[in-house]
Short mmCIF file of N, CA, C and O in Angstrom, two decimals:
data_model
loop_
_atom_site.label_atom_id
_atom_site.label_comp_id
_atom_site.label_asym_id
_atom_site.label_seq_id
_atom_site.Cartn_x
_atom_site.Cartn_y
_atom_site.Cartn_z
N MET S 1 -19.77 15.31 48.58
CA MET S 1 -20.96 15.48 48.01
C MET S 1 -20.80 14.47 46.93
O MET S 1 -21.27 13.79 46.00
N ALA S 2 -19.29 15.28 46.12
CA ALA S 2 -18.38 14.81 44.69
C ALA S 2 -18.69 13.27 45.00
O ALA S 2 -18.07 12.82 43.89
N VAL S 3 -17.83 12.80 46.23
CA VAL S 3 -17.82 10.95 46.91
C VAL S 3 -18.78 10.72 46.53
O VAL S 3 -18.84 9.18 45.60
N SER S 4 -20.01 10.44 46.97
CA SER S 4 -21.15 9.50 45.95
C SER S 4 -21.56 10.17 44.86
O SER S 4 -21.43 9.55 43.92
N LYS S 5 -21.39 11.48 44.12
CA LYS S 5 -21.49 11.37 42.83
C LYS S 5 -20.17 10.10 41.41
O LYS S 5 -20.67 10.15 40.60
N ARG S 6 -19.00 10.26 42.53
CA ARG S 6 -18.25 9.22 41.89
C ARG S 6 -18.67 7.99 41.52
O ARG S 6 -18.08 7.41 40.96
N ALA S 7 -19.14 7.90 43.22
CA ALA S 7 -18.80 6.49 42.76
C ALA S 7 -20.25 6.06 42.90
O ALA S 7 -20.17 4.88 42.03
N THR S 8 -21.02 6.49 41.95
CA THR S 8 -21.99 5.96 41.70
C THR S 8 -22.13 6.70 40.20
O THR S 8 -22.35 5.27 39.25
N MET S 9 -20.80 7.29 39.61
CA MET S 9 -20.90 7.40 38.08
C MET S 9 -19.60 5.87 37.82
O MET S 9 -19.91 4.94 36.92
N VAL S 10 -19.30 5.35 38.65
CA VAL S 10 -17.88 4.18 38.61
C VAL S 10 -19.04 2.43 38.78
O VAL S 10 -18.39 1.95 37.84
N SER S 11 -20.46 2.89 39.76
CA SER S 11 -21.36 2.24 39.13
C SER S 11 -21.98 1.57 38.14
O SER S 11 -21.92 0.35 38.05
N VAL S 12 -22.12 2.57 38.15
CA VAL S 12 -22.76 2.86 36.15
C VAL S 12 -22.21 2.52 35.37
O VAL S 12 -22.65 1.56 34.71
N ILE S 13 -20.55 2.91 35.14
CA ILE S 13 -19.91 2.16 34.33
C ILE S 13 -19.86 0.97 34.47
O ILE S 13 -19.41 0.14 33.53
N MET S 14 -19.29 0.36 35.31
CA MET S 14 -19.05 -1.15 35.78
C MET S 14 -20.04 -1.61 35.59
O MET S 14 -19.49 -3.56 34.67
N GLN S 15 -21.44 -1.42 36.00
CA GLN S 15 -22.29 -2.31 35.29
C GLN S 15 -22.67 -2.38 33.61
O GLN S 15 -23.63 -3.00 33.53
N ARG S 16 -22.68 -1.46 33.07
CA ARG S 16 -22.55 -1.41 31.81
C ARG S 16 -21.83 -2.22 31.56
O ARG S 16 -22.12 -2.92 30.70
N ILE S 17 -20.66 -2.26 32.28
CA ILE S 17 -19.37 -3.47 31.00
C ILE S 17 -19.75 -4.44 31.61
O ILE S 17 -19.64 -5.60 31.17
N LEU S 18 -20.29 -4.73 32.81
CA LEU S 18 -21.08 -6.46 33.63
C LEU S 18 -22.04 -6.80 32.30
O LEU S 18 -21.96 -7.93 31.52
N ASN S 19 -23.12 -5.62 31.43
CA ASN S 19 -23.59 -6.28 30.83
C ASN S 19 -23.59 -6.88 29.71
O ASN S 19 -23.60 -7.82 28.77
N VAL S 20 -22.65 -5.71 29.73
CA VAL S 20 -22.04 -6.20 28.30
C VAL S 20 -21.12 -6.99 27.51
O VAL S 20 -21.45 -8.47 26.94
N PHE S 21 -20.38 -7.72 29.13
CA PHE S 21 -19.85 -8.91 29.15
C PHE S 21 -20.42 -10.59 29.39
O PHE S 21 -20.60 -11.50 28.36
N LEU S 22 -21.90 -10.12 30.35
CA LEU S 22 -22.99 -11.01 30.02
C LEU S 22 -23.74 -11.02 28.66
O LEU S 22 -23.77 -12.28 28.48
N LEU S 23 -23.69 -10.17 27.91
CA LEU S 23 -24.31 -10.21 26.31
C LEU S 23 -22.99 -10.94 25.44
O LEU S 23 -23.56 -12.02 24.89
N GLY S 24 -22.51 -10.76 25.30
CA GLY S 24 -21.59 -11.55 25.30
C GLY S 24 -21.01 -12.77 25.73
O GLY S 24 -21.15 -14.24 24.45
N LEU S 25 -21.19 -13.04 26.84
CA LEU S 25 -21.52 -14.83 27.05
C LEU S 25 -22.76 -15.04 26.92
O LEU S 25 -22.64 -16.65 26.17
N ALA S 26 -24.02 -14.87 26.82
CA ALA S 26 -24.53 -15.01 26.80
C ALA S 26 -24.88 -15.71 25.21
O ALA S 26 -25.54 -16.69 24.37
N VAL S 27 -24.59 -14.93 24.10
CA VAL S 27 -23.76 -15.22 22.36
C VAL S 27 -23.48 -16.99 23.15
O VAL S 27 -23.42 -17.14 22.02
N ILE S 28 -22.56 -16.59 23.38
CA ILE S 28 -21.01 -17.69 23.29
C ILE S 28 -22.47 -18.89 23.42
O ILE S 28 -22.04 -20.03 22.94
N LEU S 29 -22.68 -18.72 25.07
CA LEU S 29 -23.72 -20.23 24.62
C LEU S 29 -24.67 -20.52 24.06
O LEU S 29 -24.81 -21.29 23.57
N MET S 30 -25.38 -19.10 23.11
CA MET S 30 -26.47 -19.77 22.11
C MET S 30 -25.01 -20.26 20.82
O MET S 30 -26.04 -21.07 20.89
N ILE S 31 -24.17 -19.92 20.76
CA ILE S 31 -23.08 -20.51 19.77
C ILE S 31 -22.63 -22.60 20.20
O ILE S 31 -23.46 -23.37 19.62
N PHE S 32 -22.56 -22.53 21.71
CA PHE S 32 -22.75 -23.59 22.16
C PHE S 32 -24.07 -23.97 22.15
O PHE S 32 -23.65 -25.89 21.82
N ILE S 33 -24.83 -23.64 22.31
CA ILE S 33 -25.95 -24.10 22.34
C ILE S 33 -26.96 -25.09 20.79
O ILE S 33 -27.71 -26.05 21.05
N GLY S 34 -26.23 -24.23 19.99
CA GLY S 34 -26.86 -24.54 18.42
C GLY S 34 -26.17 -25.91 18.57
O GLY S 34 -26.54 -26.64 17.56
N ARG S 35 -24.01 -25.28 18.70
CA ARG S 35 -23.85 -26.65 17.60
C ARG S 35 -24.80 -28.44 19.00
O ARG S 35 -24.00 -28.90 18.62
N GLU S 36 -24.81 -28.29 20.67
CA GLU S 36 -24.91 -28.99 21.31
C GLU S 36 -26.97 -30.13 19.94
O GLU S 36 -26.55 -31.16 20.49
N THR S 37 -27.12 -28.95 19.86
CA THR S 37 -28.07 -29.29 19.28
C THR S 37 -27.77 -30.26 17.90
O THR S 37 -28.71 -31.20 17.54
N TYR S 38 -27.18 -29.68 17.21
CA TYR S 38 -26.73 -30.38 15.89
C TYR S 38 -25.97 -32.06 16.46
O TYR S 38 -26.66 -32.77 16.23
N HIS S 39 -25.51 -31.69 17.69
CA HIS S 39 -24.47 -32.95 17.79
C HIS S 39 -25.65 -33.93 18.72
O HIS S 39 -25.81 -34.57 18.02
N LEU S 40 -26.90 -33.69 18.84
CA LEU S 40 -27.87 -34.26 19.34
C LEU S 40 -28.28 -34.95 18.17
O LEU S 40 -29.41 -36.21 18.44
N ALA S 41 -28.64 -34.10 17.40
CA ALA S 41 -29.53 -33.97 15.88
C ALA S 41 -28.61 -35.64 15.47
O ALA S 41 -29.11 -36.70 14.87
N MET S 42 -26.83 -35.57 15.46
CA MET S 42 -26.09 -36.76 15.21
C MET S 42 -26.31 -37.91 15.80
O MET S 42 -26.57 -38.87 15.46
N VAL S 43 -26.08 -37.76 16.96
CA VAL S 43 -26.41 -38.83 17.26
C VAL S 43 -27.99 -39.58 17.70
O VAL S 43 -27.66 -40.98 17.23
N LEU S 44 -28.62 -38.96 17.75
CA LEU S 44 -30.50 -39.24 17.64
C LEU S 44 -30.07 -40.51 16.22
O LEU S 44 -30.89 -40.90 16.49
N PHE S 45 -30.37 -39.68 14.98
CA PHE S 45 -30.59 -39.68 14.14
C PHE S 45 -29.38 -40.81 13.13
O PHE S 45 -29.54 -42.04 12.00
N VAL S 46 -28.21 -40.53 13.04
CA VAL S 46 -26.63 -41.69 12.90
C VAL S 46 -26.42 -42.57 13.30
O VAL S 46 -25.91 -43.32 12.37
N ASN S 47 -26.62 -42.15 14.54
CA ASN S 47 -25.30 -43.40 15.39
C ASN S 47 -26.46 -44.67 15.59
O ASN S 47 -27.87 -43.72 16.14
N ASN S 48 -26.61 -45.70 15.66
CA ASN S 48 -27.29 -46.95 15.53
C ASN S 48 -26.88 -48.14 17.27
O ASN S 48 -27.46 -48.73 17.44
N ASP S 49 -25.97 -47.47 17.42
CA ASP S 49 -24.79 -48.03 18.59
C ASP S 49 -25.77 -47.87 20.10
O ASP S 49 -26.00 -47.26 20.45
N GLN S 50 -25.04 -49.38 20.91
CA GLN S 50 -25.26 -49.00 22.37
C GLN S 50 -24.83 -47.81 22.87
O GLN S 50 -25.40 -47.59 24.14
N SER S 51 -23.75 -47.09 22.72
CA SER S 51 -22.91 -46.14 23.08
C SER S 51 -23.64 -45.30 22.88
O SER S 51 -23.79 -43.72 23.66
N SER S 52 -24.57 -45.27 22.12
CA SER S 52 -25.57 -43.78 21.76
C SER S 52 -26.19 -42.62 22.19
O SER S 52 -26.60 -42.64 22.07
N SER S 53 -26.57 -44.28 23.00
CA SER S 53 -27.92 -43.49 24.19
C SER S 53 -27.09 -42.55 25.03
O SER S 53 -27.87 -41.48 25.26
N TYR S 54 -26.47 -43.62 25.47
CA TYR S 54 -25.51 -42.54 26.83
C TYR S 54 -25.34 -42.07 26.04
O TYR S 54 -25.12 -40.82 27.21
N LEU S 55 -24.75 -41.90 24.97
CA LEU S 55 -24.22 -39.76 24.44
C LEU S 55 -25.19 -39.15 23.64
O LEU S 55 -25.33 -37.94 24.47
N LEU S 56 -26.82 -39.63 24.22
CA LEU S 56 -27.64 -38.76 23.78
C LEU S 56 -28.00 -38.71 25.37
O LEU S 56 -28.30 -37.20 25.53
N ILE S 57 -28.43 -38.95 26.26
CA ILE S 57 -28.42 -38.86 27.80
C ILE S 57 -28.04 -38.10 28.38
O ILE S 57 -28.16 -36.70 28.58
N GLU S 58 -26.26 -37.63 27.62
CA GLU S 58 -25.91 -37.08 28.99
C GLU S 58 -25.47 -35.56 28.26
O GLU S 58 -25.43 -34.31 28.50
N GLY S 59 -25.56 -35.97 26.39
CA GLY S 59 -25.93 -34.02 25.61
C GLY S 59 -27.05 -33.83 26.07
O GLY S 59 -26.69 -32.72 26.22
N ILE S 60 -28.63 -34.15 26.70
CA ILE S 60 -29.68 -33.73 26.89
C ILE S 60 -28.66 -33.08 27.89
O ILE S 60 -29.92 -31.94 28.10
N VAL S 61 -27.78 -33.43 29.06
CA VAL S 61 -28.50 -32.62 30.34
C VAL S 61 -27.31 -31.97 30.52
O VAL S 61 -27.23 -31.09 30.57
N ILE S 62 -26.00 -31.66 29.02
CA ILE S 62 -25.65 -30.75 28.85
C ILE S 62 -26.18 -29.53 28.70
O ILE S 62 -26.29 -27.92 28.76
N TYR S 63 -27.42 -29.83 27.38
CA TYR S 63 -28.05 -29.15 26.49
C TYR S 63 -29.37 -28.61 27.93
O TYR S 63 -29.22 -27.14 27.50
N PHE S 64 -29.82 -28.73 29.02
CA PHE S 64 -30.38 -28.51 30.06
C PHE S 64 -29.42 -27.60 30.21
O PHE S 64 -30.22 -26.01 31.41
N LEU S 65 -28.03 -27.57 31.05
CA LEU S 65 -27.01 -26.56 31.63
C LEU S 65 -27.14 -25.71 30.90
O LEU S 65 -26.86 -24.49 31.69
N TYR S 66 -26.58 -25.45 29.07
CA TYR S 66 -26.61 -25.03 28.78
C TYR S 66 -27.86 -23.44 28.39
O TYR S 66 -27.91 -22.68 28.80
N PHE S 67 -29.32 -24.70 28.58
CA PHE S 67 -30.40 -24.18 29.30
C PHE S 67 -30.71 -22.79 30.46
O PHE S 67 -30.52 -21.68 30.50
N GLU S 68 -29.67 -23.75 30.91
CA GLU S 68 -30.38 -22.76 32.17
C GLU S 68 -29.39 -21.82 32.71
O GLU S 68 -29.73 -20.27 33.25
N PHE S 69 -28.18 -21.74 32.23
CA PHE S 69 -27.43 -20.27 32.04
C PHE S 69 -28.02 -19.25 31.65
O PHE S 69 -27.79 -18.19 31.81
N ILE S 70 -28.51 -19.55 30.35
CA ILE S 70 -29.17 -18.78 29.40
C ILE S 70 -30.55 -17.88 30.04
O ILE S 70 -30.52 -17.13 30.15
N ALA S 71 -31.10 -19.03 30.62
CA ALA S 71 -32.44 -18.38 31.57
C ALA S 71 -31.81 -17.38 32.46
O ALA S 71 -32.10 -17.04 32.92
N LEU S 72 -30.95 -18.23 33.69
CA LEU S 72 -30.44 -16.98 34.28
C LEU S 72 -29.79 -15.59 34.06
O LEU S 72 -30.37 -15.05 34.39
N ILE S 73 -28.68 -15.43 32.82
CA ILE S 73 -29.16 -14.70 32.31
C ILE S 73 -29.93 -13.53 31.92
O ILE S 73 -30.11 -12.54 31.57
N ILE S 74 -31.04 -13.91 31.29
CA ILE S 74 -32.05 -13.34 30.87
C ILE S 74 -32.69 -12.09 32.26
O ILE S 74 -33.80 -11.23 32.14
N LYS S 75 -33.14 -13.95 33.20
CA LYS S 75 -33.61 -13.66 34.73
C LYS S 75 -33.28 -12.11 35.22
O LYS S 75 -33.51 -11.05 35.68
N TYR S 76 -31.05 -12.82 34.77
CA TYR S 76 -30.86 -11.04 35.80
C TYR S 76 -30.95 -9.95 35.10
O TYR S 76 -31.17 -8.83 35.91
N PHE S 77 -31.35 -10.03 33.49
CA PHE S 77 -31.44 -8.61 32.83
C PHE S 77 -32.86 -8.01 33.12
O PHE S 77 -33.31 -7.03 33.21
N SER S 78 -34.12 -9.10 33.48
CA SER S 78 -35.48 -8.36 33.77
C SER S 78 -35.98 -8.68 35.31
O SER S 78 -37.02 -7.40 35.18
N SER S 79 -35.39 -9.47 36.40
CA SER S 79 -35.13 -8.31 37.45
C SER S 79 -34.21 -7.69 37.91
O SER S 79 -34.45 -7.09 38.89
N GLY S 80 -33.83 -6.37 36.54
CA GLY S 80 -33.13 -5.69 37.26
C GLY S 80 -32.04 -5.71 38.00
O GLY S 80 -31.34 -5.26 39.79
N TYR S 81 -30.98 -6.40 37.37
CA TYR S 81 -29.37 -6.92 37.05
C TYR S 81 -28.85 -7.39 38.47
O TYR S 81 -28.59 -7.43 39.69
N HIS S 82 -30.44 -8.69 39.02
CA HIS S 82 -30.59 -9.40 40.50
C HIS S 82 -30.01 -10.86 39.86
O HIS S 82 -30.65 -11.24 38.72
N PHE S 83 -29.65 -11.59 40.26
CA PHE S 83 -28.77 -13.01 40.26
C PHE S 83 -29.57 -13.87 41.06
O PHE S 83 -29.66 -13.74 42.22
N PRO S 84 -31.12 -14.83 40.83
CA PRO S 84 -31.52 -14.77 41.49
C PRO S 84 -30.77 -16.23 42.48
O PRO S 84 -30.79 -17.61 41.29
N LEU S 85 -30.92 -16.74 43.39
CA LEU S 85 -29.98 -17.78 44.10
C LEU S 85 -30.67 -18.50 43.58
O LEU S 85 -29.88 -20.43 43.69
N ARG S 86 -32.12 -19.28 43.66
CA ARG S 86 -32.76 -20.36 43.06
C ARG S 86 -32.19 -20.95 41.95
O ARG S 86 -32.22 -22.51 41.60
N TYR S 87 -31.61 -20.02 40.79
CA TYR S 87 -31.24 -20.52 39.87
C TYR S 87 -29.91 -21.24 39.56
O TYR S 87 -29.44 -21.40 38.80
N PHE S 88 -28.86 -21.01 40.36
CA PHE S 88 -27.80 -21.16 40.59
C PHE S 88 -28.07 -22.81 40.82
O PHE S 88 -27.23 -23.90 40.81
N ILE S 89 -28.90 -22.93 42.48
CA ILE S 89 -29.13 -24.13 43.03
C ILE S 89 -29.96 -25.03 41.67
O ILE S 89 -29.58 -26.43 41.52
N TYR S 90 -30.60 -24.68 40.88
CA TYR S 90 -31.05 -25.30 39.99
C TYR S 90 -29.93 -26.20 39.16
O TYR S 90 -29.70 -27.26 38.72
N ILE S 91 -28.34 -24.97 38.56
CA ILE S 91 -27.74 -25.29 37.73
C ILE S 91 -27.20 -26.40 38.57
O ILE S 91 -26.78 -27.47 38.34
N GLY S 92 -26.88 -26.15 39.97
CA GLY S 92 -26.38 -27.06 40.77
C GLY S 92 -26.39 -28.11 40.70
O GLY S 92 -25.75 -29.59 40.17
N ILE S 93 -27.81 -28.92 40.76
CA ILE S 93 -28.71 -29.69 40.62
C ILE S 93 -28.40 -30.85 39.60
O ILE S 93 -28.06 -31.67 39.48
N THR S 94 -28.86 -29.92 38.42
CA THR S 94 -28.13 -30.28 36.58
C THR S 94 -27.12 -30.88 36.34
O THR S 94 -26.62 -32.00 36.31
N ALA S 95 -26.22 -30.17 37.65
CA ALA S 95 -24.38 -30.46 37.31
C ALA S 95 -24.42 -31.72 37.83
O ALA S 95 -24.17 -32.99 37.25
N ILE S 96 -24.61 -31.91 39.14
CA ILE S 96 -24.61 -33.03 39.59
C ILE S 96 -25.39 -34.04 38.38
O ILE S 96 -25.01 -35.56 38.98
N ILE S 97 -26.47 -34.02 38.31
CA ILE S 97 -27.38 -34.88 37.85
C ILE S 97 -26.63 -35.49 36.52
O ILE S 97 -26.44 -37.60 36.24
N ARG S 98 -25.86 -34.49 35.09
CA ARG S 98 -24.59 -35.30 35.09
C ARG S 98 -23.62 -35.96 35.09
O ARG S 98 -22.99 -37.23 34.77
N LEU S 99 -22.81 -35.17 36.31
CA LEU S 99 -22.09 -36.43 36.68
C LEU S 99 -22.31 -37.44 37.33
O LEU S 99 -21.70 -38.49 36.86
N ILE S 100 -23.90 -37.92 37.58
CA ILE S 100 -23.73 -39.08 37.64
C ILE S 100 -24.07 -39.85 37.23
O ILE S 100 -23.53 -40.62 36.50
N ILE S 101 -24.87 -38.75 35.84
CA ILE S 101 -24.84 -39.88 34.42
C ILE S 101 -23.55 -40.52 33.71
O ILE S 101 -23.03 -41.42 33.76
N VAL S 102 -22.25 -39.59 33.65
CA VAL S 102 -21.16 -39.47 33.24
C VAL S 102 -20.65 -40.89 34.17
O VAL S 102 -19.90 -41.70 33.38
N ASP S 103 -20.45 -40.57 35.76
CA ASP S 103 -19.35 -41.16 35.96
C ASP S 103 -20.18 -41.52 38.05
O ASP S 103 -20.65 -41.83 38.42
N HIS S 104 -21.06 -43.49 37.06
CA HIS S 104 -20.84 -43.75 38.31
C HIS S 104 -20.11 -45.07 38.25
O HIS S 104 -21.19 -45.90 38.46
N LYS S 105 -19.57 -45.28 38.25
CA LYS S 105 -19.01 -46.55 38.26
C LYS S 105 -18.73 -46.80 40.19
O LYS S 105 -18.78 -47.75 39.98
N SER S 106 -18.66 -45.69 40.95
CA SER S 106 -18.95 -46.39 41.87
C SER S 106 -20.03 -46.11 42.93
O SER S 106 -20.83 -45.10 42.70
N PRO S 107 -20.38 -47.03 43.42
CA PRO S 107 -22.00 -46.76 44.33
C PRO S 107 -21.38 -45.27 45.60
O PRO S 107 -22.38 -44.71 45.68
N TYR S 108 -20.81 -45.43 46.40
CA TYR S 108 -19.98 -44.15 46.96
C TYR S 108 -20.17 -43.48 46.00
O TYR S 108 -21.11 -42.07 46.86
N ASP S 109 -19.26 -42.86 44.93
CA ASP S 109 -19.88 -42.05 44.95
C ASP S 109 -20.71 -41.58 43.61
O ASP S 109 -21.53 -40.02 44.93
N THR S 110 -21.82 -42.36 43.31
CA THR S 110 -23.17 -42.12 43.04
C THR S 110 -23.88 -42.23 44.88
O THR S 110 -25.15 -40.50 44.49
N LEU S 111 -23.27 -42.65 45.52
CA LEU S 111 -24.65 -41.96 47.48
C LEU S 111 -23.77 -40.80 47.60
O LEU S 111 -25.26 -39.38 47.92
N VAL S 112 -22.49 -40.22 47.11
CA VAL S 112 -22.94 -38.10 47.89
C VAL S 112 -23.40 -38.06 46.86
O VAL S 112 -23.48 -36.63 47.54
N TYR S 113 -23.04 -38.11 45.36
CA TYR S 113 -23.93 -37.48 44.48
C TYR S 113 -25.76 -37.53 45.01
O TYR S 113 -25.55 -35.90 44.84
N ALA S 114 -25.59 -38.06 45.34
CA ALA S 114 -27.02 -38.07 45.45
C ALA S 114 -27.25 -37.08 46.59
O ALA S 114 -28.29 -36.73 46.97
N CYS S 115 -26.20 -37.05 47.54
CA CYS S 115 -26.85 -36.92 49.35
C CYS S 115 -26.67 -35.13 48.61
O CYS S 115 -27.13 -34.14 49.15
N ALA S 116 -25.54 -35.03 47.60
CA ALA S 116 -25.34 -33.87 47.63
C ALA S 116 -26.65 -32.79 46.60
O ALA S 116 -27.64 -32.12 47.13
N ILE S 117 -27.47 -33.91 46.43
CA ILE S 117 -29.06 -33.11 45.47
C ILE S 117 -30.54 -33.45 45.86
O ILE S 117 -30.36 -32.13 46.11
N LEU S 118 -29.99 -33.81 47.41
CA LEU S 118 -30.85 -33.87 48.22
C LEU S 118 -30.43 -31.86 49.61
O LEU S 118 -31.67 -31.26 49.63
N VAL S 119 -28.72 -32.33 49.56
CA VAL S 119 -28.59 -30.48 50.39
C VAL S 119 -29.84 -29.70 49.69
O VAL S 119 -29.04 -28.95 50.12
N LEU S 120 -29.29 -29.39 48.97
CA LEU S 120 -29.31 -28.81 47.35
C LEU S 120 -31.15 -28.18 47.08
O LEU S 120 -31.90 -26.96 47.70
N VAL S 121 -31.70 -29.24 46.91
CA VAL S 121 -32.95 -29.45 47.23
C VAL S 121 -33.34 -28.55 48.59
O VAL S 121 -34.82 -27.80 48.86
N VAL S 122 -33.09 -29.47 49.61
CA VAL S 122 -33.30 -28.78 51.08
C VAL S 122 -32.79 -27.54 50.47
O VAL S 122 -33.75 -26.61 51.86
N THR S 123 -32.14 -27.01 50.34
CA THR S 123 -31.25 -25.32 50.33
C THR S 123 -32.35 -24.47 49.83
O THR S 123 -32.87 -23.22 49.76
N LEU S 124 -32.77 -25.40 48.42
CA LEU S 124 -34.12 -24.35 47.85
C LEU S 124 -35.82 -24.13 48.24
O LEU S 124 -35.68 -23.50 48.08
N TYR S 125 -35.47 -25.65 49.36
CA TYR S 125 -37.14 -25.30 49.74
C TYR S 125 -36.55 -24.39 51.08
O TYR S 125 -37.35 -23.40 50.95
N LEU S 126 -35.52 -24.31 51.97
CA LEU S 126 -35.61 -22.59 52.88
C LEU S 126 -35.00 -21.92 52.24
O LEU S 126 -35.98 -21.31 53.14
N ALA S 127 -34.63 -21.56 50.88
CA ALA S 127 -34.74 -20.00 51.07
C ALA S 127 -35.83 -19.24 49.81
O ALA S 127 -35.62 -18.25 49.37
N ASN S 128 -36.88 -20.35 49.58
CA ASN S 128 -37.30 -20.08 48.65
C ASN S 128 -39.33 -20.93 48.58
O ASN S 128 -39.38 -20.40 47.57
N GLY S 129 -38.53 -21.21 49.86
CA GLY S 129 -39.99 -21.89 50.52
C GLY S 129 -41.16 -21.60 49.71
O GLY S 129 -42.13 -22.13 49.12
N GLU S 130 -41.84 -20.14 50.39
CA GLU S 130 -43.62 -19.72 49.96
C GLU S 130 -42.89 -19.77 48.68
O GLU S 130 -44.14 -19.42 47.83
N ARG S 131 -42.15 -19.15 47.99
CA ARG S 131 -42.55 -18.65 46.41
C ARG S 131 -42.87 -19.80 46.07
O ARG S 131 -43.29 -20.21 45.07
N LEU S 132 -42.09 -21.17 46.29
CA LEU S 132 -42.54 -22.46 45.30
C LEU S 132 -43.41 -22.78 46.17
O LEU S 132 -44.08 -23.79 44.69
N ARG S 133 -44.28 -22.58 46.37
CA ARG S 133 -45.58 -22.88 47.24
C ARG S 133 -46.99 -22.56 46.22
O ARG S 133 -47.51 -22.09 46.10
N ARG S 134 -45.95 -21.18 45.56
CA ARG S 134 -47.08 -20.46 45.03
C ARG S 134 -46.57 -20.77 44.06
O ARG S 134 -47.77 -20.62 42.84
N GLU S 135 -45.90 -20.71 42.87
CA GLU S 135 -45.93 -21.51 41.59
C GLU S 135 -46.45 -22.81 41.60
O GLU S 135 -46.98 -23.24 40.55
#
């Protein structure tokens, strides 16, 4: 019985430490999303050259990555300290899309990235097919 109480106490302490660090990570991500908002505004309103459109698109995808990580942390706290698998898949798809936008020199690499996205979408469907149909 004493081992059970001790294990529960250790688990609660570790959960609280994890929560504090996740809140710290959320604050850091909020700072980065603020910086990215400023950067996007500068690219949109100040730069007028051709390369600024690529910077804008890349910045928007990075913005979505920050946004998805913040949403993942929010979902963690609202779902009773659980990370849903589908959020990680969404983040993976967005990260690969960013990679395609940034590094699209090799058609073979782009095809491999597209196949990776297909695998992630199929995984998302298999893992959460019923839930996605309801939403």
